[in-house]
Coordinates of C-alpha atoms in Angstrom, one line a residue:
M1 CA -32.6 221.1 167.4
C2 CA -33.6 217.6 168.6
W3 CA -33.5 216.3 165.1
K4 CA -30.0 217.6 164.7
L5 CA -28.8 216.2 168.0
H6 CA -30.3 212.7 167.7
G7 CA -30.4 212.2 164.0
W8 CA -33.3 212.0 161.6
K9 CA -35.8 209.2 162.3
V10 CA -37.6 207.8 159.3
K11 CA -40.4 205.3 159.4
T12 CA -39.8 202.4 157.2
L13 CA -41.7 199.2 156.3
E14 CA -39.9 196.3 157.9
L15 CA -38.3 193.8 155.6
G16 CA -39.4 190.3 156.6
E17 CA -38.8 186.8 155.6
G18 CA -41.4 184.8 153.7
W19 CA -41.9 181.4 152.1
W20 CA -44.2 181.2 149.1
G21 CA -43.2 177.9 147.6
P22 CA -45.1 174.7 148.0
G23 CA -45.2 173.0 151.4
E24 CA -43.2 174.1 154.4
K25 CA -39.9 176.0 154.2
P26 CA -37.0 173.5 154.3
L27 CA -35.0 173.7 157.5
T28 CA -31.9 172.0 156.2
H29 CA -31.1 174.3 153.3
G30 CA -32.2 177.7 152.0
D31 CA -32.9 179.1 148.6
D32 CA -30.8 178.2 145.6
T33 CA -28.9 181.6 145.2
R34 CA -27.4 180.8 141.8
L35 CA -28.3 183.0 138.9
R36 CA -29.3 180.4 136.3
P37 CA -29.4 181.4 132.6
F38 CA -32.8 180.8 131.1
V39 CA -33.8 180.5 127.5
I40 CA -37.4 180.8 126.2
E41 CA -38.2 177.9 123.8
A42 CA -40.7 177.6 121.0
S43 CA -42.3 174.2 121.3
L44 CA -43.8 172.7 118.2
A45 CA -46.4 170.9 120.3
D46 CA -47.5 174.2 121.8
I47 CA -47.8 175.9 118.4
E48 CA -49.8 173.0 117.0
D49 CA -52.0 173.0 120.0
L50 CA -52.6 176.7 119.7
H51 CA -53.3 176.5 116.0
R52 CA -55.8 173.6 116.4
R53 CA -57.9 175.5 118.9
L54 CA -57.7 178.8 117.0
D55 CA -59.1 176.9 114.1
D56 CA -62.0 175.7 116.3
T57 CA -62.8 179.1 117.6
R58 CA -66.6 179.8 117.8
F59 CA -67.4 183.4 117.2
F60 CA -70.6 185.2 118.0
P61 CA -72.0 188.2 116.1
P62 CA -71.6 191.7 117.5
L63 CA -74.4 194.2 118.0
E64 CA -74.8 196.6 115.2
D65 CA -72.5 199.6 115.4
S66 CA -71.3 198.5 118.9
R67 CA -67.6 199.0 118.1
F68 CA -65.6 198.5 121.4
C69 CA -68.3 199.9 123.6
Y70 CA -69.4 196.4 124.8
G71 CA -65.8 195.2 125.1
F72 CA -63.7 193.6 122.4
N73 CA -65.5 193.8 119.1
P74 CA -66.2 190.2 117.9
S75 CA -65.8 191.2 114.3
H76 CA -62.3 192.6 114.9
L77 CA -61.5 189.5 117.0
K78 CA -61.8 187.4 113.8
T79 CA -59.2 189.6 112.2
V80 CA -56.8 189.2 115.2
I81 CA -57.4 185.4 115.4
S82 CA -56.8 185.1 111.7
Y83 CA -53.5 187.0 111.9
W84 CA -52.5 185.0 115.0
R85 CA -53.2 181.7 113.2
N86 CA -51.8 182.4 109.7
K87 CA -49.2 185.1 110.0
Y88 CA -47.9 185.4 113.5
D89 CA -44.6 183.7 113.9
W90 CA -44.0 182.6 117.5
S91 CA -40.6 181.1 116.7
K92 CA -39.4 184.5 115.3
Q93 CA -40.8 186.3 118.4
V94 CA -39.0 183.9 120.7
E95 CA -35.7 184.9 119.0
I96 CA -36.6 188.5 119.8
L97 CA -37.4 187.7 123.4
N98 CA -34.1 185.8 123.7
K99 CA -32.0 188.7 122.4
Y100 CA -31.6 189.9 126.0
P101 CA -30.1 187.6 128.6
H102 CA -32.7 185.9 130.8
Y103 CA -32.1 184.4 134.2
K104 CA -33.9 182.6 137.0
T105 CA -33.1 182.5 140.7
T106 CA -34.9 181.2 143.7
I107 CA -36.1 183.7 146.4
E108 CA -38.4 182.8 149.2
G109 CA -39.2 179.4 147.6
L110 CA -40.1 180.9 144.2
D111 CA -38.2 180.8 140.9
I112 CA -38.0 184.5 139.9
H113 CA -37.5 185.2 136.2
F114 CA -35.8 188.4 135.1
I115 CA -33.8 189.9 132.3
H116 CA -30.6 191.8 133.0
V117 CA -29.4 194.2 130.3
K118 CA -26.0 195.8 130.5
P119 CA -24.6 198.6 128.3
S120 CA -22.7 197.2 125.4
H121 CA -20.3 200.2 125.1
L122 CA -19.0 202.4 127.8
S123 CA -16.5 205.2 127.8
P124 CA -13.5 204.8 130.2
G125 CA -14.6 205.8 133.7
Q126 CA -18.2 206.2 132.8
K127 CA -20.7 205.5 135.6
V128 CA -23.5 203.0 135.1
H129 CA -26.7 203.4 137.1
P130 CA -28.6 200.2 138.0
L131 CA -32.3 200.5 137.3
L132 CA -35.1 198.1 138.4
M133 CA -38.1 198.3 136.1
V134 CA -41.3 196.6 137.1
H135 CA -44.4 195.9 134.9
G136 CA -48.0 195.6 135.8
W137 CA -51.2 193.8 134.5
P138 CA -51.9 192.8 131.8
G139 CA -48.4 193.5 130.8
S140 CA -45.1 191.7 131.1
F141 CA -41.4 192.2 131.0
Y142 CA -41.8 192.5 127.2
E143 CA -43.3 196.0 127.7
F144 CA -39.7 197.3 128.2
Y145 CA -38.1 195.8 125.1
H146 CA -38.4 199.0 123.1
I147 CA -37.1 201.3 125.8
L148 CA -34.1 199.1 126.9
P149 CA -31.8 200.2 124.0
M150 CA -32.5 203.8 124.8
L151 CA -31.6 203.4 128.5
T152 CA -28.5 201.2 128.0
D153 CA -27.2 203.0 124.9
P154 CA -28.7 206.5 125.0
G155 CA -26.0 208.1 122.9
N156 CA -27.1 206.2 119.8
H157 CA -30.7 207.1 120.3
G158 CA -30.5 210.8 120.6
L159 CA -30.4 210.9 124.4
D160 CA -27.8 212.1 127.0
P161 CA -24.9 209.8 126.6
N162 CA -23.6 210.6 130.1
I163 CA -26.6 208.9 131.8
V164 CA -26.4 205.1 131.1
F165 CA -28.4 202.5 132.9
E166 CA -28.0 198.8 133.6
V167 CA -31.6 197.6 133.6
I168 CA -33.1 194.7 135.5
C169 CA -36.7 193.7 134.5
P170 CA -38.2 190.9 136.6
S171 CA -41.5 189.2 136.1
I172 CA -43.8 189.6 139.1
P173 CA -44.3 186.2 140.8
G174 CA -47.3 184.6 139.1
Y175 CA -46.7 186.5 135.9
G176 CA -45.0 185.0 132.8
F177 CA -42.0 182.9 133.6
S178 CA -41.8 183.7 137.3
E179 CA -43.2 180.9 139.5
A180 CA -46.7 181.5 141.0
P181 CA -47.0 181.6 144.8
S182 CA -48.4 178.5 146.3
K183 CA -49.8 180.2 149.4
Q184 CA -52.4 182.9 150.0
G185 CA -51.4 186.5 150.8
F186 CA -48.8 187.3 148.2
S187 CA -49.3 191.0 147.7
A188 CA -47.2 193.9 146.5
F189 CA -45.5 194.0 149.9
A190 CA -44.1 190.5 149.3
A191 CA -43.2 191.3 145.7
A192 CA -41.2 194.4 146.8
Q193 CA -39.4 192.3 149.4
I194 CA -38.4 189.7 146.8
F195 CA -37.2 192.3 144.3
Y196 CA -35.1 194.0 146.9
K197 CA -33.5 190.6 147.7
L198 CA -33.0 190.1 143.9
M199 CA -31.1 193.4 143.6
L200 CA -28.9 192.5 146.6
R201 CA -28.2 189.1 145.0
L202 CA -27.1 190.9 141.8
G203 CA -24.7 192.9 143.9
F204 CA -26.5 196.3 144.0
K205 CA -26.7 198.0 147.4
E206 CA -28.1 201.2 145.8
F207 CA -30.2 201.4 142.7
Y208 CA -33.0 203.3 140.9
L209 CA -36.6 202.2 140.5
Q210 CA -39.2 202.7 137.7
G211 CA -42.7 201.3 137.7
G212 CA -46.2 201.7 136.4
D213 CA -49.5 200.0 137.3
W214 CA -48.6 197.3 139.9
G215 CA -45.0 198.1 139.3
S216 CA -45.7 201.6 140.7
R217 CA -47.0 200.2 144.0
I218 CA -44.2 197.6 144.2
T219 CA -41.4 200.1 143.7
T220 CA -43.1 202.6 146.0
L221 CA -43.2 200.0 148.8
L222 CA -39.6 199.0 148.1
S223 CA -38.7 202.6 148.6
Q224 CA -40.5 202.6 151.9
M225 CA -38.8 199.4 153.0
K226 CA -35.3 200.4 152.1
P227 CA -35.0 204.2 151.4
Q228 CA -31.3 204.1 152.0
S229 CA -30.9 201.8 149.0
V230 CA -33.2 203.6 146.6
K231 CA -31.4 206.5 144.9
G232 CA -34.4 207.4 142.8
L233 CA -38.0 206.4 142.2
H234 CA -39.7 207.1 138.8
L235 CA -43.4 206.4 138.5
N236 CA -45.8 206.5 135.5
F237 CA -48.7 205.7 137.8
V238 CA -49.4 207.4 141.1
I239 CA -51.3 205.8 144.0
L240 CA -52.4 208.3 146.6
P241 CA -54.3 208.1 149.9
T242 CA -57.9 209.1 149.9
G243 CA -57.3 212.5 151.3
G244 CA -60.5 212.6 153.4
L245 CA -62.5 215.7 154.0
A246 CA -59.7 218.0 152.9
R247 CA -59.6 216.4 149.5
L248 CA -63.3 216.8 149.1
K249 CA -63.2 220.5 150.0
S250 CA -60.4 221.0 147.5
L251 CA -62.5 219.4 144.8
L252 CA -65.6 221.5 145.6
I253 CA -63.7 224.8 145.8
G254 CA -61.3 224.0 142.9
R255 CA -63.9 224.2 140.3
Y256 CA -64.5 227.9 140.9
L257 CA -61.5 229.1 142.9
P258 CA -58.7 226.8 141.9
W259 CA -55.9 229.1 143.2
L260 CA -57.3 228.8 146.7
V261 CA -56.5 225.1 146.8
W262 CA -53.3 225.2 144.7
L263 CA -54.9 223.8 141.5
T264 CA -53.5 225.1 138.2
R265 CA -55.5 225.8 135.0
E266 CA -54.3 222.5 133.6
D267 CA -55.5 220.7 136.7
V268 CA -59.0 222.2 136.3
R269 CA -59.1 221.2 132.7
R270 CA -58.3 217.7 133.5
L271 CA -60.3 217.3 136.7
Y272 CA -63.7 218.8 135.7
P273 CA -66.4 217.9 135.1
Y274 CA -65.4 215.7 138.0
M275 CA -68.2 213.1 138.1
E276 CA -67.9 212.3 134.4
K277 CA -64.1 212.1 134.3
N278 CA -63.4 210.6 137.6
V279 CA -66.4 208.6 138.8
F280 CA -68.7 207.6 135.9
R281 CA -65.9 206.6 133.6
I282 CA -64.2 204.6 136.4
M283 CA -67.4 202.8 137.1
R284 CA -67.7 201.9 133.4
E285 CA -64.1 200.6 133.1
T286 CA -63.3 198.8 136.3
G287 CA -65.6 195.7 136.1
Y288 CA -62.5 193.6 135.5
L289 CA -61.0 194.9 138.7
H290 CA -63.9 193.9 140.9
I291 CA -63.9 190.4 139.4
Q292 CA -60.2 189.9 139.8
A293 CA -60.2 191.4 143.3
T294 CA -62.9 189.0 144.5
K295 CA -63.2 185.9 142.3
P296 CA -60.1 185.7 140.1
D297 CA -60.1 181.9 139.8
T298 CA -63.6 181.9 138.2
I299 CA -62.5 183.9 135.2
G300 CA -59.1 182.4 135.3
Q301 CA -60.5 178.9 134.9
A302 CA -62.4 180.1 131.8
L303 CA -59.2 181.6 130.3
S304 CA -56.5 179.1 131.2
T305 CA -57.8 175.7 132.4
A306 CA -58.3 174.4 128.9
A307 CA -54.9 175.5 127.8
L308 CA -53.0 173.9 130.6
W309 CA -55.0 170.7 131.0
M310 CA -55.3 169.9 127.3
R311 CA -51.7 170.6 126.7
K312 CA -50.7 168.4 129.7
H313 CA -52.8 165.5 128.5
R314 CA -52.4 165.9 124.8
V315 CA -56.1 166.4 124.1
I316 CA -57.4 165.9 120.6
S317 CA -60.9 167.4 120.4
G318 CA -63.7 166.9 117.8
H319 CA -67.4 166.2 117.4
G320 CA -68.3 166.5 121.1
H321 CA -65.7 164.1 122.3
M322 CA -62.1 164.5 123.5
I323 CA -59.5 161.8 123.2
I324 CA -56.8 161.9 125.8
N325 CA -53.5 160.2 125.6
Q326 CA -52.2 159.5 129.1
G327 CA -49.2 157.6 128.0
A328 CA -48.3 153.9 128.6
G329 CA -50.8 153.1 125.8
S330 CA -53.9 153.8 127.9
S331 CA -56.5 156.2 126.4
H332 CA -59.6 157.9 127.6
L333 CA -62.7 159.2 125.9
L334 CA -64.5 162.1 127.6
Q335 CA -68.2 162.4 127.0
D336 CA -70.4 164.7 129.0
G337 CA -67.7 165.3 131.5
R338 CA -67.2 161.5 132.2
C339 CA -64.3 159.3 131.5
C340 CA -64.5 156.2 129.5
W341 CA -61.4 154.3 130.3
R342 CA -60.2 151.5 128.2
P343 CA -57.0 149.5 128.5
P344 CA -54.5 149.8 125.6
G345 CA -56.2 149.0 122.4
K346 CA -59.2 150.2 120.4
L347 CA -61.3 153.1 121.8
S348 CA -64.9 152.4 122.5
Q349 CA -67.8 154.5 123.8
E350 CA -69.1 151.5 125.8
G351 CA -68.6 151.2 129.5
L352 CA -68.7 154.8 130.5
L353 CA -67.2 155.1 134.0
P354 CA -67.4 158.0 136.5
S355 CA -63.7 157.6 137.1
C356 CA -60.7 155.9 135.7
P357 CA -58.1 153.7 137.5
C358 CA -55.2 156.1 136.9
R359 CA -56.7 159.6 137.4
Q360 CA -59.8 161.1 138.8
L361 CA -61.2 163.8 136.5
R362 CA -62.9 166.6 138.4
P363 CA -65.6 168.7 136.7
H364 CA -63.9 172.0 137.5
E365 CA -60.9 170.9 135.5
L366 CA -63.0 171.0 132.3
T367 CA -64.6 174.4 132.9
G368 CA -62.4 176.1 130.4
S369 CA -63.0 173.4 127.9
A370 CA -66.7 174.2 128.0
L371 CA -66.1 177.8 126.8
N372 CA -65.9 179.0 123.2
D373 CA -62.1 179.0 123.1
S374 CA -59.4 179.7 125.5
P375 CA -56.7 181.5 123.4
A376 CA -59.3 183.7 121.7
G377 CA -60.9 184.5 125.0
L378 CA -57.5 185.3 126.5
A379 CA -56.6 187.6 123.6
A380 CA -59.9 189.4 123.8
Y381 CA -59.6 189.9 127.5
I382 CA -56.1 191.2 127.5
L383 CA -56.1 193.2 124.2
E384 CA -59.2 195.1 125.1
K385 CA -57.1 196.8 127.9
F386 CA -54.5 197.8 125.3
S387 CA -57.3 199.6 123.4
T388 CA -59.2 201.4 126.2
W389 CA -56.2 202.1 128.5
T390 CA -54.2 203.6 125.6
E391 CA -56.9 206.1 124.7
Y392 CA -60.5 206.1 125.9
S393 CA -61.8 207.4 122.5
F394 CA -60.6 204.2 120.9
T395 CA -63.9 202.5 122.1
D396 CA -65.6 204.3 119.3
L397 CA -63.5 202.6 116.7
E398 CA -64.3 199.3 115.0
D399 CA -60.8 198.0 115.5
G400 CA -60.3 199.6 119.0
G401 CA -57.3 201.6 117.6
L402 CA -55.0 198.7 118.5
D403 CA -52.8 199.3 115.4
K404 CA -52.4 203.0 116.1
K405 CA -49.8 202.6 118.8
F406 CA -48.8 198.9 118.7
S407 CA -48.1 196.2 116.2
L408 CA -50.1 193.0 116.3
D409 CA -46.9 191.1 116.7
D410 CA -46.0 192.9 119.9
L411 CA -49.5 192.6 121.3
L412 CA -49.8 188.9 120.6
T413 CA -46.3 188.3 122.0
N414 CA -47.5 189.7 125.3
V415 CA -50.6 187.5 125.1
M416 CA -48.4 184.5 124.3
I417 CA -46.3 185.0 127.4
Y418 CA -49.5 184.5 129.4
W419 CA -50.7 181.7 127.2
I420 CA -47.5 179.6 127.1
T421 CA -46.9 179.9 130.8
G422 CA -50.6 179.5 131.8
S423 CA -50.2 182.5 134.2
I424 CA -53.4 184.4 133.6
T425 CA -55.1 183.1 136.7
S426 CA -52.1 183.6 139.0
S427 CA -51.6 187.1 137.6
M428 CA -55.3 188.0 138.4
R429 CA -54.9 186.6 141.9
F430 CA -52.5 189.5 142.6
Y431 CA -55.5 191.8 142.6
K432 CA -57.3 189.8 145.3
E433 CA -54.1 189.6 147.5
N434 CA -53.7 193.4 147.2
F435 CA -57.3 194.3 148.1
P436 CA -57.7 192.9 151.6
R437 CA -60.8 193.8 153.6
D438 CA -58.8 196.4 155.5
Y439 CA -57.1 197.8 152.5
N440 CA -57.3 201.5 153.5
R441 CA -55.4 200.7 156.7
T442 CA -52.3 199.5 154.9
P443 CA -49.4 201.9 155.4
D444 CA -49.1 203.2 151.9
T445 CA -52.7 204.2 151.7
K446 CA -53.6 205.3 155.2
Q447 CA -53.7 208.9 156.1
A448 CA -52.5 208.9 159.8
S449 CA -51.2 211.3 162.3
N450 CA -47.5 212.1 162.6
G451 CA -47.4 210.4 165.9
S452 CA -48.4 207.0 164.6
A453 CA -45.5 204.6 165.1
R454 CA -47.0 201.2 164.4
H455 CA -49.6 200.1 161.9
T456 CA -50.8 196.7 160.8
L457 CA -49.6 195.6 157.4
S458 CA -51.0 193.2 154.9
Q459 CA -50.4 189.5 155.9
S460 CA -47.9 189.2 153.1
I461 CA -45.3 190.7 155.5
S462 CA -44.1 188.3 158.0
T463 CA -43.6 191.0 160.7
D464 CA -46.8 193.0 160.7
T465 CA -45.4 196.3 162.1
L466 CA -43.6 199.4 161.0
S467 CA -40.2 199.7 162.4
Q468 CA -38.3 202.9 163.4
S469 CA -35.0 203.3 161.7
I470 CA -32.3 206.0 161.9
S471 CA -31.6 207.8 158.7
T472 CA -28.3 209.4 157.7
G473 CA -30.0 211.9 155.6
Q474 CA -29.9 209.9 152.4
R475 CA -31.7 211.4 149.4
L476 CA -34.6 209.5 147.8
C477 CA -35.6 211.2 144.5
C478 CA -39.0 210.3 143.2
S479 CA -40.2 211.1 139.7
C480 CA -43.7 210.5 138.3
V481 CA -45.1 210.9 134.9
Q482 CA -48.5 211.5 133.4
L483 CA -48.8 210.8 129.7
T484 CA -51.6 211.9 127.5
Q485 CA -54.2 209.2 127.2
E486 CA -55.8 207.2 129.9
Y487 CA -59.3 206.0 130.1
T488 CA -59.9 208.1 133.2
Q489 CA -58.1 211.1 131.8
D490 CA -58.7 213.5 129.1
R491 CA -55.0 213.8 128.4
G492 CA -52.9 211.9 130.9
L493 CA -51.2 208.7 131.9
C494 CA -49.6 208.8 135.2
A495 CA -52.5 209.1 137.5
H496 CA -54.9 207.3 135.3
R497 CA -57.6 205.0 136.5
H498 CA -58.6 204.8 140.1
R499 CA -57.6 201.4 141.3
G500 CA -60.7 201.1 143.4
F501 CA -58.9 202.6 146.4
S502 CA -61.5 205.3 147.0
L503 CA -63.5 207.2 144.4
G504 CA -63.3 210.2 146.7
A505 CA -59.6 210.5 146.0
G506 CA -60.2 211.1 142.3
A507 CA -58.5 209.3 139.5
R508 CA -56.6 212.4 138.3
R509 CA -53.6 213.5 140.3
P510 CA -52.8 217.2 140.3
R511 CA -49.4 218.1 141.7
C512 CA -50.9 219.5 144.9
F513 CA -52.6 216.1 145.5
A514 CA -49.4 214.2 144.8
K515 CA -47.5 216.4 147.3
Q516 CA -49.6 214.9 150.1
K517 CA -47.5 211.8 149.7
F518 CA -44.4 213.0 147.8
R519 CA -43.5 216.1 149.7
H520 CA -40.7 217.5 147.5
I521 CA -41.5 217.2 143.9
V522 CA -38.6 217.9 141.5
S523 CA -40.7 218.0 138.4
Y524 CA -44.2 217.2 137.4
T525 CA -44.4 216.8 133.7
Y526 CA -47.4 216.7 131.5
M527 CA -46.4 214.6 128.6
P528 CA -47.7 215.4 125.0
R529 CA -49.1 212.0 124.4
G530 CA -49.3 208.5 125.7
G531 CA -51.4 206.0 127.6
H532 CA -51.2 203.4 130.4
F533 CA -48.5 201.3 128.9
A534 CA -45.9 204.0 128.8
A535 CA -42.7 202.1 128.0
F536 CA -44.5 200.0 125.5
E537 CA -46.3 202.8 123.7
E538 CA -44.0 205.8 124.0
P539 CA -40.6 204.4 124.9
E540 CA -38.7 207.5 123.6
L541 CA -40.8 209.9 125.7
L542 CA -40.4 207.9 128.8
A543 CA -36.7 207.4 128.2
R544 CA -36.1 211.1 127.9
I545 CA -37.8 211.7 131.2
V546 CA -36.0 208.9 133.0
T547 CA -32.6 210.1 131.7
S548 CA -33.3 213.8 132.0
R549 CA -31.3 215.9 134.4
T550 CA -34.4 217.1 136.1
S551 CA -35.5 213.7 137.2
C552 CA -32.1 212.0 137.9
P553 CA -30.8 212.7 141.4
E554 CA -27.2 212.4 140.1
W555 CA -27.7 215.7 138.3
R556 CA -29.9 217.6 140.8
R557 CA -29.4 218.7 144.3
C558 CA -32.5 219.2 146.3
K559 CA -33.7 222.5 147.8
G560 CA -31.1 224.7 146.2
G561 CA -28.2 222.4 147.3
K562 CA -29.5 221.7 150.8
R563 CA -29.9 218.2 151.9
W564 CA -33.4 216.9 152.5
R565 CA -34.3 216.3 156.1
P566 CA -37.1 213.7 156.7
S567 CA -38.8 215.5 159.5
A568 CA -42.3 215.4 160.8
E569 CA -43.7 215.3 157.2
L570 CA -44.2 211.6 157.7
A571 CA -48.0 211.9 157.7
L572 CA -48.9 208.6 156.2
G573 CA -49.1 205.3 158.1
G574 CA -46.0 204.3 156.2
P575 CA -42.9 206.4 155.6
R576 CA -43.1 209.6 153.6
L577 CA -41.5 208.6 150.4
C578 CA -39.8 211.1 148.2
P579 CA -37.9 214.2 149.0
H580 CA -37.7 214.8 145.3
V581 CA -40.4 213.9 142.9
T582 CA -40.5 214.2 139.1
V583 CA -44.0 213.7 137.8
Q584 CA -44.7 213.2 134.2
T585 CA -48.2 214.2 133.2
P586 CA -50.2 214.9 130.1
R587 CA -50.4 218.0 128.1

């Protein structure tokens, strides 16, 4: 009765103000709120630089019959590098990238890149639903290029023509063409805050969300910040709290008496044997996560420093020396990490100096130059994930199964976005910022009592508390998917690998586990096939779920027509998210 008399109180994450650009926030003027058209360009200098260093790649022999079990197979890497050097056409791919309108706008000191795709044909009076789609790592906005036509023009792709979306796909700050933060602490909280402001700037007060990998956490947090603005949330990656002792008991009992703990036969098939599918496989496949969540700059220097530094200073390498053109006629000869500066004129190896008059060269700037080759290393590091995370059994193939679901052009275009922008290091820093020492105390992962009203957030939120807000009974529909193949699943995508949050939580997400966070699930669908990169790998399957009437709140009323009431089900440290959840899962 009190809820009816006084309204429905919903805990939300407080939307703060941040500044992630260089230096202090200007006091005289704010962000440039203009939406500036942006065009990706294919620079001849960039292509020549890439080709030169692909030609100089130093390969090493693989172990006999190792396939992809030790990582990216060096033998197949030769094939990829050869295609990249001789057949891949970056200029043609740039034309494909530019077929959708790109924009940049400044939010909290950062230039945010996004594409904004509107339906080309609409019937009179037809409603268009704004949809924000957020990628993860090591993906990019390019992941969504195959699904965009299906969402914006569903009638011509065999989908329901009555559900049409207007899609916004931003690049996470530090990824691709979005500017990287200059300050520590930029986590998913800050990204969600920026993307909410982006949607407001585009004129959308209400919109839908879709995300996987980091996009799942960002869109989930955005839903917690502004549930009144989010009309629906669709996830192809589910992040759940650890569950504690209750989860452990469910796992122990579920193997033998699944019906006692609300597990289905399909859940049992996917979960057990639990240690092999949810612990050992995770330990084998999350080495990258521990590196990126602790020392991202170390591996980042190896993958990107050479690319950025050599491109900036027009390095020409050969025979143990590197000739650098600094402009104004002055040149340098690097030998053993030292700079031999000579005034304009003939180069000489005499007079080696520890520094030069115009620029001090620090040893760490040459770290990447010392490695075998930056573009080849970057491709191997990224493409290995497109093999293992698509289907774990691909590790037993000589080519990693890369061509079974993707084309090399698409895969290398995604790599090129990281290469051209030099964003591999800043993208990996996102892991460290999202794994603070007190990670399990953040609102979206903490299992707390209903009475908890205030909880400390990550430092990325300027106001580190949860606020109490009054809800008007708005509906927030959440839908999640599990596709077939993930390296921590026998047949499933959505709740795939365990992000290191807690091995006790389990990497696979049965519906009964998901309901601990998403109380009212509309549908929980096991997809017939698919892996981690849902929109990239199975765009039609994902589009059908996103546009289906069971997952779209425009077509479904909750609880048999009754409005959802956000009551005392707010058991997390943050707000309870979804009164309706559609979950896509594997077969």
